Tab-separated table of C-alpha atoms (C1' of nucleotides) in Angstrom:
chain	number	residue	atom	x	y	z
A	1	UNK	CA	-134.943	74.428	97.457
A	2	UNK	CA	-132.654	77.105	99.195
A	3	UNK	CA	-133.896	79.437	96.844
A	4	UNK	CA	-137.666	78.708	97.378
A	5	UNK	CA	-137.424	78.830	101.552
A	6	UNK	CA	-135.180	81.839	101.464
A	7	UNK	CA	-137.785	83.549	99.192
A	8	UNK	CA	-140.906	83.194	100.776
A	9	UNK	CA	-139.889	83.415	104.306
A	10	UNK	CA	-138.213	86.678	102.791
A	11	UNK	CA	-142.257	87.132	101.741
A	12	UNK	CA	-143.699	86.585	104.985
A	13	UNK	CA	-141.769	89.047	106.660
A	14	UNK	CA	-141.978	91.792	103.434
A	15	UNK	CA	-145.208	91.551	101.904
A	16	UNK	CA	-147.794	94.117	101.368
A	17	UNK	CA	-150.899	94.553	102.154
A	18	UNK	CA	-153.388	94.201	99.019
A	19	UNK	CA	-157.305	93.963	98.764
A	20	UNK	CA	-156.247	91.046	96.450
A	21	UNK	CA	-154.470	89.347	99.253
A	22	UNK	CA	-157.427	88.850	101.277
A	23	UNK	CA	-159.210	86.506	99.375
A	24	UNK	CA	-159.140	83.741	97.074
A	25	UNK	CA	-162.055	84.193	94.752
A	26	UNK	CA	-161.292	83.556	90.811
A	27	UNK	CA	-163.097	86.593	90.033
A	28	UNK	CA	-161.625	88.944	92.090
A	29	UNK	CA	-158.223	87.530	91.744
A	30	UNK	CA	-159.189	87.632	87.689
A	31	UNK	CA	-159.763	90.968	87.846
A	32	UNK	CA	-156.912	91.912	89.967
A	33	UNK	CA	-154.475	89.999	87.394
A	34	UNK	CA	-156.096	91.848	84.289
A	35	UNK	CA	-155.864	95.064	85.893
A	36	UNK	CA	-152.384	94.724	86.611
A	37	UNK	CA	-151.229	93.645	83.350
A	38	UNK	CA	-147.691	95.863	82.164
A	39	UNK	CA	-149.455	98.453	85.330
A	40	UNK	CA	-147.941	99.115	88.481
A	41	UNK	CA	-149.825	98.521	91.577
A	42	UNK	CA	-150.275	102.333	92.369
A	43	UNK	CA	-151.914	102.882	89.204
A	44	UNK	CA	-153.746	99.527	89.043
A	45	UNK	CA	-155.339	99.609	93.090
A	46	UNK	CA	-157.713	102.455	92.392
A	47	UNK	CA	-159.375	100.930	89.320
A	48	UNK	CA	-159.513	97.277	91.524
A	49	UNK	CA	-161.480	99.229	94.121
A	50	UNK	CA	-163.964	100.855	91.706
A	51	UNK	CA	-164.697	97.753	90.084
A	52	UNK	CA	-165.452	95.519	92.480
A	53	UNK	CA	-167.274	98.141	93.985
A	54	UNK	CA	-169.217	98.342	90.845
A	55	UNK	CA	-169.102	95.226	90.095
A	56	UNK	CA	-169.369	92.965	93.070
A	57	UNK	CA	-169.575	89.740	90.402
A	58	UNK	CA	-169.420	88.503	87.705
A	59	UNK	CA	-172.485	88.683	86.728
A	60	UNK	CA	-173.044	92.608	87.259
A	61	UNK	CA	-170.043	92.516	85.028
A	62	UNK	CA	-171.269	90.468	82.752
A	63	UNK	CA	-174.725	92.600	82.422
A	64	UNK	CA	-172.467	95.970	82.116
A	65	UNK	CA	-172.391	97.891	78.845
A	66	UNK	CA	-169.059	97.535	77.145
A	67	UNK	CA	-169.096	101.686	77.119
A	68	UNK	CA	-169.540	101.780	81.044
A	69	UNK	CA	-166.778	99.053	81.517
A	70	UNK	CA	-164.406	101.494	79.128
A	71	UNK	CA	-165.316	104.676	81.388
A	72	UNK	CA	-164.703	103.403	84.122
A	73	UNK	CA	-161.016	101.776	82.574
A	74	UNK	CA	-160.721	105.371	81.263
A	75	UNK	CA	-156.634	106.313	81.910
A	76	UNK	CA	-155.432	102.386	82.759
A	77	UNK	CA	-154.335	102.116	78.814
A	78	UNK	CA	-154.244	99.032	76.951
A	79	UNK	CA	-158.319	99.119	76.691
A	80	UNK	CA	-158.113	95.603	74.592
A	81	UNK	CA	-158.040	94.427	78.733
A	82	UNK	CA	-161.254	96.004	79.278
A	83	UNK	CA	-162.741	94.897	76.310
A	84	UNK	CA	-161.716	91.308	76.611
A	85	UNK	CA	-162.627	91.347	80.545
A	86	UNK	CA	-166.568	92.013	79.198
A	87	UNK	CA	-166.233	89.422	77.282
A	88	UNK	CA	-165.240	86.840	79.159
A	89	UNK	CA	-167.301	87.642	82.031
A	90	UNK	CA	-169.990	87.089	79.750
A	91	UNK	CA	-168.603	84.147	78.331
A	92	UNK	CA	-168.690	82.532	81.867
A	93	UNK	CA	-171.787	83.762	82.870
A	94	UNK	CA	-173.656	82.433	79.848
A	95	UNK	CA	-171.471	79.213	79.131
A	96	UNK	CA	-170.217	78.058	82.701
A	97	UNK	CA	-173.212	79.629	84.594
A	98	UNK	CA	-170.773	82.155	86.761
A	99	UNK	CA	-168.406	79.409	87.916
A	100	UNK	CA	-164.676	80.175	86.934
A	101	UNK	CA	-162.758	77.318	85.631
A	102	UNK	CA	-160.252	76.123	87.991
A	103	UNK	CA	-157.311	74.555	85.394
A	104	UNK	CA	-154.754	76.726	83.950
A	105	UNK	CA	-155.661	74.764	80.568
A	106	UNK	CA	-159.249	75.995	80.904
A	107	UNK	CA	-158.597	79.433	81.971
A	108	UNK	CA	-155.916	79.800	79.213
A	109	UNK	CA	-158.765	79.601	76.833
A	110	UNK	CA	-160.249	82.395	78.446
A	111	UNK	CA	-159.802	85.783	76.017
A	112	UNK	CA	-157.072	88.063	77.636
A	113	UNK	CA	-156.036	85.592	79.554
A	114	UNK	CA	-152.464	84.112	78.724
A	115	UNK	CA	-149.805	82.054	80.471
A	116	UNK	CA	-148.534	84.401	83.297
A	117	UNK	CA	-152.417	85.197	84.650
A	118	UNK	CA	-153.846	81.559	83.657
A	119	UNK	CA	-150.992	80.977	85.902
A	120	UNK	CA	-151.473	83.282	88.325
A	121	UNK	CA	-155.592	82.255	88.699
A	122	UNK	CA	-154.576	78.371	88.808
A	123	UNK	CA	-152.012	78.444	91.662
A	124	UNK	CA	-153.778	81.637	93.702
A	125	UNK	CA	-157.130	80.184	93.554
A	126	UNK	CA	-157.106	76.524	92.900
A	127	UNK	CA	-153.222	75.129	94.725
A	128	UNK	CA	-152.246	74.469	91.106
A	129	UNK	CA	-148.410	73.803	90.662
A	130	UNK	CA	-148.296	76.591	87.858
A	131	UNK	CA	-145.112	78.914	88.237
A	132	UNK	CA	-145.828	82.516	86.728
A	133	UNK	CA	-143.314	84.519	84.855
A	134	UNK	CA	-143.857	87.813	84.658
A	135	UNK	CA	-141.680	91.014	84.634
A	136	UNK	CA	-140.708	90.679	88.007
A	137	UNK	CA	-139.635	86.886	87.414
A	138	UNK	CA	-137.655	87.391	84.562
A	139	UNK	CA	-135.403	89.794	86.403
A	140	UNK	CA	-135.163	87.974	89.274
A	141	UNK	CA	-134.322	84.690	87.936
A	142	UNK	CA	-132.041	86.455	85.189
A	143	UNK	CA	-130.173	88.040	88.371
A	144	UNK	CA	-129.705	85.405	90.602
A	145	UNK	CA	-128.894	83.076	88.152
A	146	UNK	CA	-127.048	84.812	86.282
A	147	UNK	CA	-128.628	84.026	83.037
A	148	UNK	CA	-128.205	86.281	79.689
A	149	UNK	CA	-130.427	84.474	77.193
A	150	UNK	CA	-132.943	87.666	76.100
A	151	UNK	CA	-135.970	87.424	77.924
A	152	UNK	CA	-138.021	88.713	74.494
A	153	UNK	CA	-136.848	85.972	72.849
A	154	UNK	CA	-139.033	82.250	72.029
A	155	UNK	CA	-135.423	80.976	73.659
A	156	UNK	CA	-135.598	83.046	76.992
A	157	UNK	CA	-139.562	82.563	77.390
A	158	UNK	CA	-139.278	78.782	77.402
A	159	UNK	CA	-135.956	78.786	79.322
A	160	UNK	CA	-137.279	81.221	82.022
A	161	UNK	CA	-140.568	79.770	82.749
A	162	UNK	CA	-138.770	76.049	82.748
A	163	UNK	CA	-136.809	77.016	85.925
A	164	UNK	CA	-139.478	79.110	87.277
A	165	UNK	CA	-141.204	75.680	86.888
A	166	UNK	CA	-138.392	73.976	88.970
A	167	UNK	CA	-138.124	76.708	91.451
A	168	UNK	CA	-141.569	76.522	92.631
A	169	UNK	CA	-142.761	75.360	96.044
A	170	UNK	CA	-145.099	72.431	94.963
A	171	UNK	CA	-146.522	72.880	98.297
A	172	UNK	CA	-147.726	75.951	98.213
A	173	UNK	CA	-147.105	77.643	94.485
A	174	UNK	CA	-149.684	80.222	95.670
A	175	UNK	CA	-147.308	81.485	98.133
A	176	UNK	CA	-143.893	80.927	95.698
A	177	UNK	CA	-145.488	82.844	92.824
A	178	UNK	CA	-146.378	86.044	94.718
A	179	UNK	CA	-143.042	85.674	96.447
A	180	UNK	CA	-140.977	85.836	93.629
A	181	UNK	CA	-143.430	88.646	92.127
A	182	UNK	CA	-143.094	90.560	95.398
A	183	UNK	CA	-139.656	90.399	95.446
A	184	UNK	CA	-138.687	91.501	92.007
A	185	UNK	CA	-140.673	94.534	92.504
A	186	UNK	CA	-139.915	95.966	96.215
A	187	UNK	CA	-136.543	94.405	96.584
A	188	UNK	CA	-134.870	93.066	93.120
A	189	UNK	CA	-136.364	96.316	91.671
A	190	UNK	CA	-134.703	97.347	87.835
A	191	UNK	CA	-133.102	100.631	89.241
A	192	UNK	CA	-130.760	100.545	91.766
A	193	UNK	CA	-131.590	97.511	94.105
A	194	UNK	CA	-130.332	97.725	97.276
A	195	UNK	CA	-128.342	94.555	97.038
A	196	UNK	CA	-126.461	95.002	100.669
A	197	UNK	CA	-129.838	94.138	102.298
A	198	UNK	CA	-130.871	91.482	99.392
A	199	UNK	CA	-131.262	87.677	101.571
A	200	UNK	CA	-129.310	86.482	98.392
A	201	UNK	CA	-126.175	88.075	98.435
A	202	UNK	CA	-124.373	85.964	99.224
A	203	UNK	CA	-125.066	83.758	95.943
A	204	UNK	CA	-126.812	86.175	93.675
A	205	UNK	CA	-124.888	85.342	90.064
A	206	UNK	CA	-125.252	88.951	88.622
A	207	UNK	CA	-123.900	90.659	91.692
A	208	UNK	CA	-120.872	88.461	92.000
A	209	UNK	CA	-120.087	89.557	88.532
A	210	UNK	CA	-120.943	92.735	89.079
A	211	UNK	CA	-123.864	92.071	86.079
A	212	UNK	CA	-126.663	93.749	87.604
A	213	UNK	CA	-127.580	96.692	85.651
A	214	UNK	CA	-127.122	94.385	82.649
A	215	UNK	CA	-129.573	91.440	83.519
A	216	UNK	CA	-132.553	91.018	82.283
A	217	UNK	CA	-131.328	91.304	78.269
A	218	UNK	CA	-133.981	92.586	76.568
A	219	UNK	CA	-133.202	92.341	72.301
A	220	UNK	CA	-134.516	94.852	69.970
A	221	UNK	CA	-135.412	98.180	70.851
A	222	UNK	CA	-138.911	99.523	69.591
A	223	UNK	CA	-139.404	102.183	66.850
A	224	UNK	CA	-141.606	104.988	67.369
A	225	UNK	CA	-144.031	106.199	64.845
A	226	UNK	CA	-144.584	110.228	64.666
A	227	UNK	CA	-148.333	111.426	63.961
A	228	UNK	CA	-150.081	114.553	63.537
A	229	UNK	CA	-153.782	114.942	64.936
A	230	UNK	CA	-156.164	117.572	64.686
A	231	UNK	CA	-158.973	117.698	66.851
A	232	UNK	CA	-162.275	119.624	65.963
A	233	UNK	CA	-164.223	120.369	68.681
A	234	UNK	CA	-167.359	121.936	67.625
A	235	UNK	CA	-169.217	124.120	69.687
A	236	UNK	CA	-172.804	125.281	68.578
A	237	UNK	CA	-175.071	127.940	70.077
A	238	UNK	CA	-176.794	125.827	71.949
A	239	UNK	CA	-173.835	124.192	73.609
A	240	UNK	CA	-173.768	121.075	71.665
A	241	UNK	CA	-170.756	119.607	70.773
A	242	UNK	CA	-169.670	116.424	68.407
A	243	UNK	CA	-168.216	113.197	69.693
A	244	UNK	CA	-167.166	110.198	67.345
A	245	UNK	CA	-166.388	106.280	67.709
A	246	UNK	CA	-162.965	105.007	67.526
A	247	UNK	CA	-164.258	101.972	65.699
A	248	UNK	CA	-161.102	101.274	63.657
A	249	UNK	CA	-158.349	98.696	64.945
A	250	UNK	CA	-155.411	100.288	66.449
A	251	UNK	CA	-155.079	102.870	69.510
A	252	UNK	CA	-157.812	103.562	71.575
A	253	UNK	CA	-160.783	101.594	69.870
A	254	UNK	CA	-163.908	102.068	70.748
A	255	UNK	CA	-162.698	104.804	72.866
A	256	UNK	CA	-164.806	108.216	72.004
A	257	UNK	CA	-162.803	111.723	70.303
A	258	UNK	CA	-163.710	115.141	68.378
A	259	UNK	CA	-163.877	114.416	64.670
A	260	UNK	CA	-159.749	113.427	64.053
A	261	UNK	CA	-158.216	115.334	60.785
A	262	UNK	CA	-154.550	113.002	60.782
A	263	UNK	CA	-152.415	114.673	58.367
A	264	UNK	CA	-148.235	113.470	57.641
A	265	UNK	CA	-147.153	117.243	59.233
A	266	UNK	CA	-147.990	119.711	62.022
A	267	UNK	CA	-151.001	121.683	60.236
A	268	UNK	CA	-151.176	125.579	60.204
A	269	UNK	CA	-154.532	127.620	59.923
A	270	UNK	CA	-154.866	127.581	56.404
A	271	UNK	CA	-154.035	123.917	55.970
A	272	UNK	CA	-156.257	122.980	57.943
A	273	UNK	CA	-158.886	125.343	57.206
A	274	UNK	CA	-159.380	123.942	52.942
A	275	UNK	CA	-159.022	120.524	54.530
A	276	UNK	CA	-162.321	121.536	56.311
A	277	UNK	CA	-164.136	123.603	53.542
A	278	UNK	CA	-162.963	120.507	51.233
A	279	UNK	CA	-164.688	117.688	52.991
A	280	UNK	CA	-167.771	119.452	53.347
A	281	UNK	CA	-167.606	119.099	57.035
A	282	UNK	CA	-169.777	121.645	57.634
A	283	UNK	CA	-171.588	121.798	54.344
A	284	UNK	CA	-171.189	125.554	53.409
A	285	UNK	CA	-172.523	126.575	57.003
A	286	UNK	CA	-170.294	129.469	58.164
A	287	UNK	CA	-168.309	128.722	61.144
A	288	UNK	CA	-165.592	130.708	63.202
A	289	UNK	CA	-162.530	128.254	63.406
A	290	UNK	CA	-159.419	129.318	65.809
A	291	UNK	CA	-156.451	126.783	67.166
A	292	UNK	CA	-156.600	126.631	70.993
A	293	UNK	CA	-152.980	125.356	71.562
A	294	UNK	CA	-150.455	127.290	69.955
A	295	UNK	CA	-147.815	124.701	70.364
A	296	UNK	CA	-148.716	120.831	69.472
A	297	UNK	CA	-149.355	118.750	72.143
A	298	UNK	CA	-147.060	115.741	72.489
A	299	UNK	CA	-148.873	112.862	73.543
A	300	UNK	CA	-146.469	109.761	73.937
A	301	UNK	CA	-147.695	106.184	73.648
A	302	UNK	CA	-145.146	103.550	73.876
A	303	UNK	CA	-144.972	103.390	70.369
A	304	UNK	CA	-146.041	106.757	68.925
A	305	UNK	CA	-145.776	110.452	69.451
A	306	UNK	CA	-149.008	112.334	68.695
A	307	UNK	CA	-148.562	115.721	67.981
A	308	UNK	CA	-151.811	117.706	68.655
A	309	UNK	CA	-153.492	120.378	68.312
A	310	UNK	CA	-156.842	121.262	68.599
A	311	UNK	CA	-158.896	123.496	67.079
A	312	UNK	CA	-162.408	125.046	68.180
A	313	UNK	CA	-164.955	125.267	65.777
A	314	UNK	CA	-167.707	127.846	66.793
A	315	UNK	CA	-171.180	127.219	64.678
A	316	UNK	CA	-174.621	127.982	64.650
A	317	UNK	CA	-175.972	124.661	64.773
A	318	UNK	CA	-175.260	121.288	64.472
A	319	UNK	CA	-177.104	117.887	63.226
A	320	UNK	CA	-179.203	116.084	65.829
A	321	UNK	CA	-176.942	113.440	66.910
A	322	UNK	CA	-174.567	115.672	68.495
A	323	UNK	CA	-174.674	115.929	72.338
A	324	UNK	CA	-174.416	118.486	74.615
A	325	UNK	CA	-171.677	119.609	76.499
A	326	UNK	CA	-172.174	118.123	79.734
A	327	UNK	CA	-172.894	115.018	78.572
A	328	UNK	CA	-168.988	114.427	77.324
A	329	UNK	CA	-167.979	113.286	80.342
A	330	UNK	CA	-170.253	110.511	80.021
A	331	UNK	CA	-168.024	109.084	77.240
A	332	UNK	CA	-164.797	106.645	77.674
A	333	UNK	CA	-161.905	109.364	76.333
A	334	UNK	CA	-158.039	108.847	75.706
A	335	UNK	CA	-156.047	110.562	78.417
A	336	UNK	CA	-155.027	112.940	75.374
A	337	UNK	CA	-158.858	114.202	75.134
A	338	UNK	CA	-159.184	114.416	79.148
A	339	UNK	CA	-156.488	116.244	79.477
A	340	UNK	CA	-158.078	119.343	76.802
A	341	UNK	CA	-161.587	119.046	78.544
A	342	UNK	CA	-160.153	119.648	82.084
A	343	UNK	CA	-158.019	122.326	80.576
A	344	UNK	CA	-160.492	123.684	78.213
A	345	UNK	CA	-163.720	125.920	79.454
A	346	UNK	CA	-166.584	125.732	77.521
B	1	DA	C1'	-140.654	86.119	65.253
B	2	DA	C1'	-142.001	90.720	65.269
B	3	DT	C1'	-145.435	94.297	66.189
B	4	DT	C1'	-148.844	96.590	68.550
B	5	DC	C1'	-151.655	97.606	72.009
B	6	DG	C1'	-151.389	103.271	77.193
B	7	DG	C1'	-150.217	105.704	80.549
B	8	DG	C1'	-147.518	106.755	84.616
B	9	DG	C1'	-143.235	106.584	87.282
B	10	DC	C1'	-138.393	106.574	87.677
B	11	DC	C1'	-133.750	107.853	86.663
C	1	DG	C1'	-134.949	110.709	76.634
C	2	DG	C1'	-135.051	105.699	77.676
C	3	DC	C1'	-136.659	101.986	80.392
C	4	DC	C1'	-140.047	99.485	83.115
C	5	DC	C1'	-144.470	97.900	84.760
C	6	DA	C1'	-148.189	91.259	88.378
C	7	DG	C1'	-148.710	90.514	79.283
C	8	DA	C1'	-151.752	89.246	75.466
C	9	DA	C1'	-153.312	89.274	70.816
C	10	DT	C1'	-152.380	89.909	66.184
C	11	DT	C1'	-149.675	89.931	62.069
DNA sequence: AATTCGGGGCC
DNA sequence: GGCCCAGAATT
């Protein structure tokens, strides 16, 4: 109970100012919580604004093209969010007639919605005594209470959210959760907290034992998968140019790209060039093919380093359903492709 | 239980 | 270069 009052009337005095603070309403706080999934809040607060901008409610959401929805996520990552948020705002439009549900059971069911934002929706918008565990929580409780179980582990998720469970302030959880949240990330932050101003000093676990750089435990460490990409961006006389579907599961689906050539090793001209003539890409039409980076690209994902390059492909023609050249930027890319258009001059 | 989904910021 | 971020879905 010390905990709790210490916590949020550290909030009160420490809290920022949000656009999601200001209000209570399910769909904007939805929105808010998928946006800020695994995203810091400088990343995350532009997208909020342009969406409900956009998209003052559900229902404009709802009535949205999934390929305007992506555009507009274009450079947030994880675009299964975006995907899942059309979805569901369809799926409330059409099945609960634009009313959220107001239970964490009912919005768990809701696709891309799990525990920490069913959580975060039920207490927020609805007073429900749901505690959230996020990031932030798992640090913060791990800190103060000095507690090693691994916080990736089945172990650590029950244990955590248990006492997060106990912690809360069953009369006002609203307040509790985005306490906790608030202070994990401006005060108990993962790098070098400043722990002579921290309101729990004086009985922080981890800093007693001096344990702070080593709480949270996180197990495992991720691999990272190496791949090799090669772009073709085709250019035609008339200033056409060829865009394709990501339409297979993995990175980046249903984002667009230039026709993708992945090969197991960094390609050189020639390589690449009978791949080409091989697959009849061009089927026999004579083309002028040059590399535009000299030195791959290294795009890093969390879990892969793509090593790029892209090559220009100068033809004559091409078939009818390639677009023009202004029209690209029309099209929901990967950071990876945004980054050649703005460099590249067509 | 382990893997996979992005991209940016920080050290 | 490694770790983290208002996690969730899939395997």
């Amino acid at each position: 109970m010390v905990f709790s009052k210490t916590l949020t009337h550290w909030y009160s005095n420490n809290k920022r100012d949000f656009p999601w603070r200001k209000t209570k309403n399910p769909y904007y706080i939805w929105l808010s919580e998928i946006i800020l999934q695994q995203t810091q809040v400088k990343q995350g607060l532009p997208y909020y604004e342009v969406f409900i901008r956009t998209y003052p409610t559900v229902f404009d959401l709802a009535n949205a093209s999934e390929s305007e929805i992506l555009k507009l996520w274009q450079g947030l990552g994880y675009y299964s969010r975006a995907r899942n948020l059309h979805t569901t705002a369809k799926y409330i439009v059409n099945k609960f007639n634009g009313e959220f549900p107001s239970t964490y059971d009912d919005l768990l069911k809701l696709k891309g919605v799990g525990d920490y934002t069913a959580s975060a929706i039920a207490s927020i918008c609805f007073n429900e005594n749901t505690a959230v565990v996020d990031g932030n929580v798992y640090r913060v409780l791990a800190r103060y209470f000095g507690i090693e179980t691994p916080i990736n582990s089945t172990k650590g998720t029950k244990e955590f959210k248990k006492l997060a469970q106990e912690l809360i302030d069953k009369k006002n959880p609203a307040e509790f959760n985005q306490a906790i949240m608030e202070f994990g990330a401006t005060q108990c932050k993962p790098k070098n907290p400043d722990c002579a101003a921290c309101p729990f000093n004086n009985s922080c676990i981890a800093l007693q034992k001096n344990m702070i750089d080593k709480l949270p435990v996180k197990q495992k460490t991720i691999k990272l998968r190496k791949r090799y990409f090669n772009f073709l961006v085709f250019i035609s006389e008339n200033g056409n140019t060829v865009l394709e579907k990501r339409k297979t599961k993995g990175i980046w689906q249903n984002l667009y790209q230039f026709p993708l050539i992945e090969s197991n090793k960094s390609l050189n001209y020639k390589e690449l060039k009978d791949i080409v003539n091989a697959h009849h890409v061009l089927n026999g039409n004579c083309f002028n093919l040059f590399l535009y980076n000299e030195d791959d690209i290294i795009h890093k994902l969390s879990h892969q380093h793509l090593y790029t390059k892209f090559w220009i492909v100068e033809v004559k023609t091409l078939h009818e359903n390639s677009i023009n050249i202004n029209d690209v930027k029309d099209f929901a890319v990967p950071v990876l492709i945004d980054n050649f258009l703005k460099s590249f001059n067509f």
